[in-house]
Amino acid sequence: VDASYKRIAEVEDKVQAFLTLDEERARQAAKALDDNLDATKGLLYGMPIGVKDNIVTKGLRTTCASKILENFDPIYDATVVQKLQQAETVTIGKLNMDEFAMGSSNENSRFQKTRNPWNLDRVPGGSSGGSAASVAAGEVLFSLGSDTGGSIRQPAAFCGVVGMKPTYGRVSRFGLVAFASSLDQIGPITRTVEDNAYLLQAISGLDPMDSTSANVDVPNFAGALTGDVKGLKIAVPKEYLGEGVQESVRQSVLDALKVLEGLGAVWEEVSLPHSKYALAAYYLISSSEASANLARFDGVRYGYRTPDAENLLDLYKKTRAEGFGDEVKRRIMLGTFALSSGYYDAYYKKAQKVRTLIKQDFEQVFEKYDVIIGPTTPTPAFKIGEKIDDPLTMYVNDILTIPMNLAGVPGISVPCGFDGGLPLGLQIIGKHFDEATIYRVAHAFE
Ligand code: GLN
């Protein structure tokens, strides 16, 4: 905790990863562990961790980087936060993000722009940009992010750290402020694959408070790090190395495949033919779910309330108009439109059908192969300001991470080289609930 706060003092004014820091609270938690030295140690005893600001922490402000929750003090801890306490980590603070996790650059935060520690003119990625930047800058060893369409893996790739989106259902979402409930998953961001395996271990498992959490055994993920990938079958979708993917990124994936070949794995090109519809389906489904989930922010129950409402309807309208940022409003409007009668079948239902086709693409490939490999992002980190005025250009950046959320399968991003001093990420995707194989491959490659 000392080291963590020392590093924060050195670099935080440049990186700006944290929205809330509570040093006294962290020191008290560390002292409580020190005072109890004889007790059996938790899995992550004493490790300093940062938590994305859409995961509720009792008594520690949780804003979702939104004005509407600017002064929201949760009255309970998310299940993952309770599990971190059991593992005996020490929470250092809450991390910046795009407002309500909508974005790919952290520029949609209502409060500050986090910067990429490798190059302060570049974005850290998003929406878990604070989570990735804080680990990359050495401010914390571990962090938690959330991933609805790439928000753990894309910032991990941009910041040169390891980020895992677990299988949908692996980790409880209780206490994660919902963006798109059928896509959201919490996951670990760390410097090494081994750390990542330990952190996922600590937060996984069935939770009676989340009916979508799965009753599936949690294996010893760190035990899977054998270094042995002999005979492993890798599928490389041609759609992930095609048009729009920068040459340096393509080359870094081919180099990674050579390394894995050298270790005894084999790879073949495959096709995921419905990938090209993933982006459209994702923005319909996620915005539809967001429009329903964000209906609860009405100025009555949580957070911000407009100071000058004339009646109840006016209170709702002004609170939401003043409290939400532009991107959040854009998604609520798109989602409300897609769900409205007359359009439901044409848009929402059709997007759900496409989602099934995408899921089937993955199932077919996984009948023959152990993992799928491709890049995490089409380019390295872009410049701050470069895409913010054009939402569609920003959306396209997530083209390689969104299909996994639609299919519910797990995926990791691990560092795999540099382009012009900026890190690149390799994405390894596995079968449902087979994070262990992903870790084995990532560790052998690392
Ligand atoms: N960038 C994507 C979006 O804006 C994904 C966000 C996420 O995974 N939370 O929706």
GROMACS .gro file of C-alpha atoms and ligand atoms in nm:
model
  456
    1VAL     CA    1   0.000   0.000   0.000
    2ASP     CA    2   0.297   0.229   0.071
    3ALA     CA    3   0.445   0.150  -0.269
    4SER     CA    4   0.111   0.201  -0.436
    5TYR     CA    5   0.055   0.545  -0.285
    6LYS     CA    6   0.415   0.645  -0.354
    7ARG     CA    7   0.372   0.563  -0.721
    8ILE     CA    8   0.036   0.741  -0.731
    9ALA     CA    9   0.204   1.054  -0.592
   10GLU     CA   10   0.462   1.031  -0.872
   11VAL     CA   11   0.243   0.974  -1.176
   12GLU     CA   12  -0.128   1.024  -1.107
   13ASP     CA   13  -0.134   1.390  -1.209
   14LYS     CA   14  -0.025   1.276  -1.557
   15VAL     CA   15  -0.218   0.948  -1.591
   16GLN     CA   16  -0.538   1.053  -1.411
   17ALA     CA   17  -0.667   0.699  -1.368
   18PHE     CA   18  -0.850   0.739  -1.035
   19LEU     CA   19  -1.181   0.912  -0.971
   20THR     CA   20  -1.171   0.845  -0.596
   21LEU     CA   21  -0.874   0.773  -0.373
   22ASP     CA   22  -0.914   0.702  -0.002
   23GLU     CA   23  -0.569   0.658   0.146
   24GLU     CA   24  -0.685   0.649   0.505
   25ARG     CA   25  -0.934   0.372   0.435
   26ALA     CA   26  -0.669   0.171   0.248
   27ARG     CA   27  -0.418   0.213   0.531
   28GLN     CA   28  -0.675   0.100   0.786
   29ALA     CA   29  -0.750  -0.210   0.580
   30ALA     CA   30  -0.378  -0.285   0.548
   31LYS     CA   31  -0.328  -0.234   0.920
   32ALA     CA   32  -0.612  -0.472   1.000
   33LEU     CA   33  -0.429  -0.736   0.795
   34ASP     CA   34  -0.098  -0.658   0.968
   35ASP     CA   35  -0.260  -0.684   1.309
   36ASN     CA   36  -0.384  -1.029   1.222
   37LEU     CA   37  -0.053  -1.174   1.105
   38ASP     CA   38  -0.102  -1.517   1.257
   39ALA     CA   39  -0.426  -1.589   1.077
   40THR     CA   40  -0.441  -1.799   0.761
   41LYS     CA   41  -0.365  -1.575   0.467
   42GLY     CA   42  -0.617  -1.497   0.193
   43LEU     CA   43  -0.535  -1.582  -0.169
   44LEU     CA   44  -0.427  -1.224  -0.250
   45TYR     CA   45  -0.316  -1.122   0.097
   46GLY     CA   46  -0.225  -0.752   0.115
   47MET     CA   47  -0.231  -0.689  -0.259
   48PRO     CA   48  -0.326  -0.333  -0.361
   49ILE     CA   49  -0.614  -0.329  -0.608
   50GLY     CA   50  -0.813  -0.068  -0.798
   51VAL     CA   51  -1.182  -0.111  -0.879
   52LYS     CA   52  -1.368   0.026  -1.182
   53ASP     CA   53  -1.617   0.289  -1.077
   54ASN     CA   54  -1.923   0.096  -1.195
   55ILE     CA   55  -1.871  -0.170  -0.926
   56VAL     CA   56  -2.037  -0.065  -0.602
   57THR     CA   57  -1.826  -0.026  -0.289
   58LYS     CA   58  -1.992   0.035   0.046
   59GLY     CA   59  -1.898   0.375   0.183
   60LEU     CA   60  -1.677   0.453  -0.117
   61ARG     CA   61  -1.827   0.684  -0.379
   62THR     CA   62  -1.934   0.501  -0.697
   63THR     CA   63  -2.006   0.735  -0.990
   64CYS     CA   64  -1.995   0.537  -1.317
   65ALA     CA   65  -1.812   0.854  -1.429
   66SER     CA   66  -2.153   1.019  -1.457
   67LYS     CA   67  -2.289   1.339  -1.317
   68ILE     CA   68  -2.609   1.153  -1.235
   69LEU     CA   69  -2.421   0.944  -0.974
   70GLU     CA   70  -2.164   1.208  -0.880
   71ASN     CA   71  -2.233   1.182  -0.508
   72PHE     CA   72  -2.364   0.827  -0.488
   73ASP     CA   73  -2.246   0.639  -0.180
   74PRO     CA   74  -2.352   0.273  -0.208
   75ILE     CA   75  -2.498   0.098   0.094
   76TYR     CA   76  -2.360  -0.243   0.003
   77ASP     CA   77  -2.060  -0.409  -0.161
   78ALA     CA   78  -2.074  -0.589  -0.496
   79THR     CA   79  -2.022  -0.965  -0.464
   80VAL     CA   80  -1.680  -0.932  -0.630
   81VAL     CA   81  -1.582  -0.672  -0.370
   82GLN     CA   82  -1.689  -0.905  -0.089
   83LYS     CA   83  -1.482  -1.177  -0.252
   84LEU     CA   84  -1.181  -0.945  -0.270
   85GLN     CA   85  -1.219  -0.887   0.103
   86GLN     CA   86  -1.215  -1.263   0.161
   87ALA     CA   87  -0.901  -1.284  -0.053
   88GLU     CA   88  -0.759  -1.000   0.164
   89THR     CA   89  -0.673  -0.747  -0.104
   90VAL     CA   90  -0.661  -0.378  -0.013
   91THR     CA   91  -0.876  -0.144  -0.224
   92ILE     CA   92  -0.674   0.164  -0.320
   93GLY     CA   93  -0.947   0.356  -0.501
   94LYS     CA   94  -1.205   0.375  -0.779
   95LEU     CA   95  -1.104   0.396  -1.142
   96ASN     CA   96  -1.210   0.620  -1.427
   97MET     CA   97  -1.417   0.488  -1.716
   98ASP     CA   98  -1.643   0.599  -1.998
   99GLU     CA   99  -1.977   0.710  -1.854
  100PHE     CA  100  -2.183   0.398  -1.773
  101ALA     CA  101  -1.915   0.195  -1.960
  102MET     CA  102  -2.022   0.337  -2.296
  103GLY     CA  103  -1.713   0.414  -2.497
  104SER     CA  104  -1.371   0.298  -2.608
  105SER     CA  105  -1.137   0.578  -2.503
  106ASN     CA  106  -1.237   0.714  -2.158
  107GLU     CA  107  -1.318   1.042  -2.329
  108ASN     CA  108  -1.684   0.989  -2.234
  109SER     CA  109  -1.605   1.024  -1.863
  110ARG     CA  110  -1.787   1.325  -1.720
  111PHE     CA  111  -1.492   1.404  -1.492
  112GLN     CA  112  -1.150   1.355  -1.651
  113LYS     CA  113  -0.954   1.207  -1.938
  114THR     CA  114  -0.728   0.921  -1.837
  115ARG     CA  115  -0.411   0.903  -2.044
  116ASN     CA  116  -0.216   0.612  -2.183
  117PRO     CA  117   0.096   0.567  -1.965
  118TRP     CA  118   0.301   0.466  -2.272
  119ASN     CA  119   0.224   0.795  -2.446
  120LEU     CA  120   0.027   1.065  -2.271
  121ASP     CA  121  -0.120   1.199  -2.598
  122ARG     CA  122  -0.295   0.868  -2.658
  123VAL     CA  123  -0.613   0.722  -2.511
  124PRO     CA  124  -0.584   0.432  -2.264
  125GLY     CA  125  -0.881   0.263  -2.434
  126GLY     CA  126  -1.216   0.208  -2.272
  127SER     CA  127  -1.438   0.174  -2.112
  128SER     CA  128  -1.211   0.027  -1.839
  129GLY     CA  129  -0.936   0.278  -1.929
  130GLY     CA  130  -0.860   0.374  -1.570
  131SER     CA  131  -0.833   0.007  -1.475
  132ALA     CA  132  -0.579  -0.067  -1.749
  133ALA     CA  133  -0.380   0.258  -1.714
  134SER     CA  134  -0.344   0.225  -1.334
  135VAL     CA  135  -0.195  -0.124  -1.370
  136ALA     CA  136   0.028  -0.024  -1.663
  137ALA     CA  137   0.156   0.280  -1.468
  138GLY     CA  138   0.234   0.066  -1.163
  139GLU     CA  139  -0.013   0.248  -0.938
  140VAL     CA  140  -0.177  -0.081  -0.845
  141LEU     CA  141  -0.084  -0.444  -0.915
  142PHE     CA  142  -0.436  -0.557  -0.992
  143SER     CA  143  -0.760  -0.401  -1.103
  144LEU     CA  144  -1.115  -0.500  -1.188
  145GLY     CA  145  -1.280  -0.389  -1.509
  146SER     CA  146  -1.604  -0.477  -1.686
  147ASP     CA  147  -1.650  -0.589  -2.044
  148THR     CA  148  -1.975  -0.555  -2.241
  149GLY     CA  149  -1.822  -0.536  -2.588
  150GLY     CA  150  -1.448  -0.524  -2.526
  151SER     CA  151  -1.406  -0.287  -2.235
  152ILE     CA  152  -1.150  -0.504  -2.052
  153ARG     CA  153  -0.960  -0.645  -2.350
  154GLN     CA  154  -0.929  -0.330  -2.563
  155PRO     CA  155  -0.780  -0.107  -2.288
  156ALA     CA  156  -0.556  -0.397  -2.177
  157ALA     CA  157  -0.423  -0.416  -2.535
  158PHE     CA  158  -0.373  -0.038  -2.559
  159CYS     CA  159  -0.191  -0.023  -2.223
  160GLY     CA  160   0.022  -0.338  -2.262
  161VAL     CA  161  -0.132  -0.536  -1.975
  162VAL     CA  162  -0.329  -0.861  -1.940
  163GLY     CA  163  -0.710  -0.838  -1.939
  164MET     CA  164  -0.960  -1.126  -1.923
  165LYS     CA  165  -1.330  -1.120  -2.004
  166PRO     CA  166  -1.456  -1.438  -1.839
  167THR     CA  167  -1.738  -1.658  -1.970
  168TYR     CA  168  -2.078  -1.495  -1.921
  169GLY     CA  169  -2.193  -1.629  -1.584
  170ARG     CA  170  -1.848  -1.708  -1.444
  171VAL     CA  171  -1.839  -1.397  -1.224
  172SER     CA  172  -2.134  -1.251  -1.034
  173ARG     CA  173  -2.272  -0.921  -1.167
  174PHE     CA  174  -2.441  -0.839  -0.837
  175GLY     CA  175  -2.334  -0.482  -0.761
  176LEU     CA  176  -2.211  -0.408  -1.114
  177VAL     CA  177  -2.414  -0.111  -1.238
  178ALA     CA  178  -2.586  -0.269  -1.538
  179PHE     CA  179  -2.521  -0.143  -1.891
  180ALA     CA  180  -2.636  -0.441  -2.102
  181SER     CA  181  -2.719  -0.725  -1.866
  182SER     CA  182  -2.693  -1.009  -2.118
  183LEU     CA  183  -2.341  -0.901  -2.219
  184ASP     CA  184  -2.176  -0.749  -1.908
  185GLN     CA  185  -1.902  -0.940  -1.725
  186ILE     CA  186  -1.654  -0.828  -1.460
  187GLY     CA  187  -1.295  -0.942  -1.507
  188PRO     CA  188  -0.932  -0.900  -1.395
  189ILE     CA  189  -0.665  -0.668  -1.536
  190THR     CA  190  -0.305  -0.742  -1.429
  191ARG     CA  191   0.056  -0.724  -1.544
  192THR     CA  192   0.106  -1.101  -1.581
  193VAL     CA  193  -0.104  -1.399  -1.682
  194GLU     CA  194  -0.030  -1.568  -1.349
  195ASP     CA  195  -0.163  -1.271  -1.150
  196ASN     CA  196  -0.466  -1.270  -1.374
  197ALA     CA  197  -0.537  -1.638  -1.304
  198TYR     CA  198  -0.522  -1.575  -0.928
  199LEU     CA  199  -0.749  -1.274  -0.943
  200LEU     CA  200  -1.010  -1.454  -1.155
  201GLN     CA  201  -0.995  -1.742  -0.908
  202ALA     CA  202  -1.071  -1.501  -0.625
  203ILE     CA  203  -1.379  -1.342  -0.786
  204SER     CA  204  -1.541  -1.641  -0.965
  205GLY     CA  205  -1.830  -1.862  -0.863
  206LEU     CA  206  -2.203  -1.908  -0.824
  207ASP     CA  207  -2.381  -1.626  -0.643
  208PRO     CA  208  -2.738  -1.656  -0.515
  209MET     CA  209  -2.772  -1.278  -0.567
  210ASP     CA  210  -2.719  -1.310  -0.946
  211SER     CA  211  -2.949  -1.557  -1.119
  212THR     CA  212  -2.731  -1.551  -1.431
  213SER     CA  213  -2.419  -1.659  -1.242
  214ALA     CA  214  -2.341  -2.019  -1.328
  215ASN     CA  215  -2.325  -2.325  -1.109
  216VAL     CA  216  -1.999  -2.447  -1.260
  217ASP     CA  217  -1.685  -2.558  -1.076
  218VAL     CA  218  -1.411  -2.299  -1.045
  219PRO     CA  219  -1.090  -2.480  -1.139
  220ASN     CA  220  -0.748  -2.388  -1.004
  221PHE     CA  221  -0.663  -2.148  -1.286
  222ALA     CA  222  -0.302  -2.094  -1.177
  223GLY     CA  223  -0.258  -2.472  -1.182
  224ALA     CA  224  -0.324  -2.464  -1.557
  225LEU     CA  225  -0.005  -2.265  -1.625
  226THR     CA  226   0.204  -2.565  -1.726
  227GLY     CA  227   0.378  -2.411  -2.027
  228ASP     CA  228   0.265  -2.713  -2.229
  229VAL     CA  229   0.077  -2.641  -2.551
  230LYS     CA  230   0.192  -2.943  -2.752
  231GLY     CA  231  -0.075  -3.062  -2.991
  232LEU     CA  232  -0.304  -2.768  -2.909
  233LYS     CA  233  -0.530  -2.679  -3.202
  234ILE     CA  234  -0.561  -2.308  -3.280
  235ALA     CA  235  -0.817  -2.155  -3.516
  236VAL     CA  236  -0.738  -1.821  -3.680
  237PRO     CA  237  -1.048  -1.656  -3.831
  238LYS     CA  238  -0.969  -1.495  -4.163
  239GLU     CA  239  -1.218  -1.218  -4.079
  240TYR     CA  240  -0.992  -1.108  -3.791
  241LEU     CA  241  -0.686  -1.048  -4.008
  242GLY     CA  242  -0.858  -0.890  -4.305
  243GLU     CA  243  -0.952  -0.543  -4.413
  244GLY     CA  244  -0.925  -0.266  -4.154
  245VAL     CA  245  -0.662  -0.446  -3.946
  246GLN     CA  246  -0.334  -0.253  -3.955
  247GLU     CA  247  -0.034  -0.438  -4.104
  248SER     CA  248   0.177  -0.415  -3.787
  249VAL     CA  249  -0.110  -0.572  -3.591
  250ARG     CA  250  -0.149  -0.853  -3.845
  251GLN     CA  251   0.225  -0.919  -3.836
  252SER     CA  252   0.233  -0.932  -3.456
  253VAL     CA  253  -0.038  -1.201  -3.457
  254LEU     CA  254   0.150  -1.405  -3.719
  255ASP     CA  255   0.468  -1.374  -3.510
  256ALA     CA  256   0.278  -1.493  -3.202
  257LEU     CA  257   0.147  -1.792  -3.396
  258LYS     CA  258   0.507  -1.879  -3.491
  259VAL     CA  259   0.606  -1.877  -3.125
  260LEU     CA  260   0.316  -2.108  -3.040
  261GLU     CA  261   0.404  -2.334  -3.334
  262GLY     CA  262   0.756  -2.354  -3.199
  263LEU     CA  263   0.606  -2.483  -2.873
  264GLY     CA  264   0.420  -2.761  -3.055
  265ALA     CA  265   0.079  -2.605  -3.123
  266VAL     CA  266  -0.079  -2.618  -3.468
  267TRP     CA  267  -0.295  -2.355  -3.635
  268GLU     CA  268  -0.530  -2.330  -3.929
  269GLU     CA  269  -0.734  -2.058  -4.089
  270VAL     CA  270  -1.110  -2.077  -4.031
  271SER     CA  271  -1.412  -1.858  -4.099
  272LEU     CA  272  -1.662  -1.695  -3.864
  273PRO     CA  273  -1.891  -1.584  -4.145
  274HIS     CA  274  -2.139  -1.383  -3.936
  275SER     CA  275  -1.871  -1.164  -3.773
  276LYS     CA  276  -1.953  -0.886  -4.013
  277TYR     CA  277  -2.297  -0.842  -3.853
  278ALA     CA  278  -2.167  -0.838  -3.495
  279LEU     CA  279  -2.124  -0.463  -3.463
  280ALA     CA  280  -2.476  -0.383  -3.583
  281ALA     CA  281  -2.635  -0.651  -3.364
  282TYR     CA  282  -2.432  -0.538  -3.062
  283TYR     CA  283  -2.532  -0.174  -3.086
  284LEU     CA  284  -2.900  -0.266  -3.115
  285ILE     CA  285  -2.900  -0.520  -2.832
  286SER     CA  286  -2.673  -0.330  -2.592
  287SER     CA  287  -2.854   0.000  -2.646
  288SER     CA  288  -3.192  -0.166  -2.600
  289GLU     CA  289  -3.085  -0.319  -2.271
  290ALA     CA  290  -2.922   0.009  -2.165
  291SER     CA  291  -3.241   0.204  -2.230
  292ALA     CA  292  -3.425  -0.026  -1.989
  293ASN     CA  293  -3.146  -0.047  -1.729
  294LEU     CA  294  -3.090   0.328  -1.714
  295ALA     CA  295  -3.460   0.403  -1.659
  296ARG     CA  296  -3.394   0.378  -1.283
  297PHE     CA  297  -3.192   0.701  -1.280
  298ASP     CA  298  -3.482   0.940  -1.240
  299GLY     CA  299  -3.373   1.182  -0.970
  300VAL     CA  300  -3.585   1.007  -0.708
  301ARG     CA  301  -3.394   0.700  -0.603
  302TYR     CA  302  -3.027   0.764  -0.674
  303GLY     CA  303  -2.778   1.042  -0.707
  304TYR     CA  304  -2.830   1.372  -0.885
  305ARG     CA  305  -3.163   1.557  -0.879
  306THR     CA  306  -3.226   1.874  -1.075
  307PRO     CA  307  -3.255   2.174  -0.841
  308ASP     CA  308  -3.549   2.340  -1.021
  309ALA     CA  309  -3.826   2.099  -1.116
  310GLU     CA  310  -4.182   2.227  -1.145
  311ASN     CA  311  -4.355   1.890  -1.119
  312LEU     CA  312  -4.273   1.518  -1.124
  313LEU     CA  313  -4.247   1.482  -1.502
  314ASP     CA  314  -4.030   1.791  -1.517
  315LEU     CA  315  -3.811   1.638  -1.244
  316TYR     CA  316  -3.751   1.324  -1.451
  317LYS     CA  317  -3.684   1.518  -1.767
  318LYS     CA  318  -3.448   1.778  -1.625
  319THR     CA  319  -3.261   1.532  -1.404
  320ARG     CA  320  -3.190   1.303  -1.696
  321ALA     CA  321  -3.117   1.587  -1.940
  322GLU     CA  322  -2.865   1.741  -1.700
  323GLY     CA  323  -2.732   1.418  -1.547
  324PHE     CA  324  -2.650   1.204  -1.853
  325GLY     CA  325  -2.379   1.285  -2.106
  326ASP     CA  326  -2.425   1.285  -2.486
  327GLU     CA  327  -2.316   0.926  -2.555
  328VAL     CA  328  -2.544   0.785  -2.285
  329LYS     CA  329  -2.838   0.984  -2.425
  330ARG     CA  330  -2.758   0.863  -2.777
  331ARG     CA  331  -2.775   0.499  -2.662
  332ILE     CA  332  -3.094   0.548  -2.460
  333MET     CA  333  -3.264   0.703  -2.761
  334LEU     CA  334  -3.142   0.433  -3.000
  335GLY     CA  335  -3.249   0.159  -2.758
  336THR     CA  336  -3.588   0.311  -2.690
  337PHE     CA  337  -3.649   0.339  -3.064
  338ALA     CA  338  -3.541  -0.021  -3.132
  339LEU     CA  339  -3.773  -0.154  -2.861
  340SER     CA  340  -4.077   0.052  -2.952
  341SER     CA  341  -4.378  -0.121  -3.102
  342GLY     CA  342  -4.359  -0.160  -3.476
  343TYR     CA  343  -3.978  -0.156  -3.471
  344TYR     CA  344  -3.921  -0.437  -3.221
  345ASP     CA  345  -3.946  -0.716  -3.481
  346ALA     CA  346  -3.751  -0.527  -3.745
  347TYR     CA  347  -3.457  -0.434  -3.523
  348TYR     CA  348  -3.436  -0.592  -3.179
  349LYS     CA  349  -3.569  -0.935  -3.272
  350LYS     CA  350  -3.360  -0.949  -3.585
  351ALA     CA  351  -3.049  -0.855  -3.388
  352GLN     CA  352  -3.123  -1.142  -3.147
  353LYS     CA  353  -3.144  -1.384  -3.441
  354VAL     CA  354  -2.809  -1.259  -3.568
  355ARG     CA  355  -2.671  -1.311  -3.219
  356THR     CA  356  -2.768  -1.679  -3.238
  357LEU     CA  357  -2.591  -1.716  -3.574
  358ILE     CA  358  -2.277  -1.561  -3.428
  359LYS     CA  359  -2.289  -1.798  -3.133
  360GLN     CA  360  -2.327  -2.094  -3.371
  361ASP     CA  361  -2.020  -1.980  -3.569
  362PHE     CA  362  -1.816  -2.013  -3.250
  363GLU     CA  363  -1.970  -2.350  -3.157
  364GLN     CA  364  -1.877  -2.493  -3.497
  365VAL     CA  365  -1.516  -2.379  -3.473
  366PHE     CA  366  -1.484  -2.510  -3.117
  367GLU     CA  367  -1.593  -2.857  -3.229
  368LYS     CA  368  -1.249  -2.891  -3.391
  369TYR     CA  369  -1.024  -2.640  -3.218
  370ASP     CA  370  -0.915  -2.564  -2.860
  371VAL     CA  371  -0.878  -2.186  -2.890
  372ILE     CA  372  -0.930  -1.906  -3.140
  373ILE     CA  373  -0.656  -1.647  -3.185
  374GLY     CA  374  -0.658  -1.303  -3.342
  375PRO     CA  375  -0.571  -0.942  -3.262
  376THR     CA  376  -0.754  -0.757  -2.984
  377THR     CA  377  -0.783  -0.430  -3.175
  378PRO     CA  378  -0.733  -0.326  -3.540
  379THR     CA  379  -0.478  -0.055  -3.443
  380PRO     CA  380  -0.271   0.050  -3.142
  381ALA     CA  381  -0.397   0.328  -2.911
  382PHE     CA  382  -0.527   0.627  -3.106
  383LYS     CA  383  -0.477   0.994  -3.021
  384ILE     CA  384  -0.693   1.170  -2.765
  385GLY     CA  385  -0.955   1.365  -2.963
  386GLU     CA  386  -0.904   1.167  -3.283
  387LYS     CA  387  -1.236   0.981  -3.288
  388ILE     CA  388  -1.451   1.154  -3.031
  389ASP     CA  389  -1.651   1.362  -3.279
  390ASP     CA  390  -1.757   1.061  -3.485
  391PRO     CA  391  -1.938   0.789  -3.284
  392LEU     CA  392  -1.936   0.541  -3.574
  393THR     CA  393  -1.557   0.554  -3.613
  394MET     CA  394  -1.532   0.497  -3.240
  395TYR     CA  395  -1.772   0.199  -3.254
  396VAL     CA  396  -1.574   0.027  -3.532
  397ASN     CA  397  -1.273   0.007  -3.301
  398ASP     CA  398  -1.449  -0.274  -3.109
  399ILE     CA  399  -1.512  -0.494  -3.410
  400LEU     CA  400  -1.274  -0.768  -3.285
  401THR     CA  401  -1.396  -0.789  -2.926
  402ILE     CA  402  -1.775  -0.763  -2.959
  403PRO     CA  403  -1.850  -1.110  -3.106
  404MET     CA  404  -1.728  -1.282  -2.786
  405ASN     CA  405  -1.977  -1.093  -2.570
  406LEU     CA  406  -2.260  -1.182  -2.806
  407ALA     CA  407  -2.156  -1.549  -2.790
  408GLY     CA  408  -2.080  -1.540  -2.415
  409VAL     CA  409  -1.736  -1.700  -2.463
  410PRO     CA  410  -1.427  -1.598  -2.264
  411GLY     CA  411  -1.137  -1.403  -2.413
  412ILE     CA  412  -0.808  -1.257  -2.293
  413SER     CA  413  -0.579  -0.987  -2.429
  414VAL     CA  414  -0.206  -1.039  -2.369
  415PRO     CA  415   0.074  -0.806  -2.480
  416CYS     CA  416   0.232  -0.917  -2.811
  417GLY     CA  417   0.473  -0.648  -2.923
  418PHE     CA  418   0.482  -0.279  -3.011
  419ASP     CA  419   0.418  -0.046  -3.298
  420GLY     CA  420   0.588   0.292  -3.272
  421GLY     CA  421   0.630   0.258  -2.896
  422LEU     CA  422   0.265   0.160  -2.844
  423PRO     CA  423   0.170  -0.185  -2.715
  424LEU     CA  424  -0.030  -0.437  -2.920
  425GLY     CA  425  -0.259  -0.707  -2.784
  426LEU     CA  426  -0.309  -1.071  -2.882
  427GLN     CA  427  -0.659  -1.205  -2.820
  428ILE     CA  428  -0.707  -1.568  -2.718
  429ILE     CA  429  -1.067  -1.692  -2.710
  430GLY     CA  430  -1.187  -2.016  -2.551
  431LYS     CA  431  -1.488  -2.241  -2.513
  432HIS     CA  432  -1.753  -2.156  -2.256
  433PHE     CA  433  -1.605  -2.194  -1.905
  434ASP     CA  434  -1.265  -2.297  -2.042
  435GLU     CA  435  -1.064  -2.000  -1.914
  436ALA     CA  436  -0.802  -2.253  -1.794
  437THR     CA  437  -0.698  -2.337  -2.152
  438ILE     CA  438  -0.683  -1.967  -2.240
  439TYR     CA  439  -0.452  -1.906  -1.945
  440ARG     CA  440  -0.234  -2.203  -2.041
  441VAL     CA  441  -0.185  -2.067  -2.393
  442ALA     CA  442  -0.138  -1.707  -2.278
  443HIS     CA  443   0.118  -1.810  -2.018
  444ALA     CA  444   0.314  -2.029  -2.262
  445PHE     CA  445   0.325  -1.738  -2.506
  446GLU     CA  446   0.398  -1.460  -2.255
  447GLN     N1  447  -1.687   0.028  -2.652
  447GLN     C1  448  -1.804  -0.053  -2.647
  447GLN     C2  449  -1.925   0.035  -2.623
  447GLN     O1  450  -1.907   0.152  -2.622
  447GLN     C3  451  -1.790  -0.156  -2.538
  447GLN     C4  452  -1.810  -0.102  -2.404
  447GLN     C5  453  -1.797  -0.204  -2.296
  447GLN     O2  454  -1.749  -0.315  -2.317
  447GLN     N2  455  -1.847  -0.167  -2.180
  447GLN     O3  456  -2.034  -0.009  -2.605
   0.00000   0.00000   0.00000
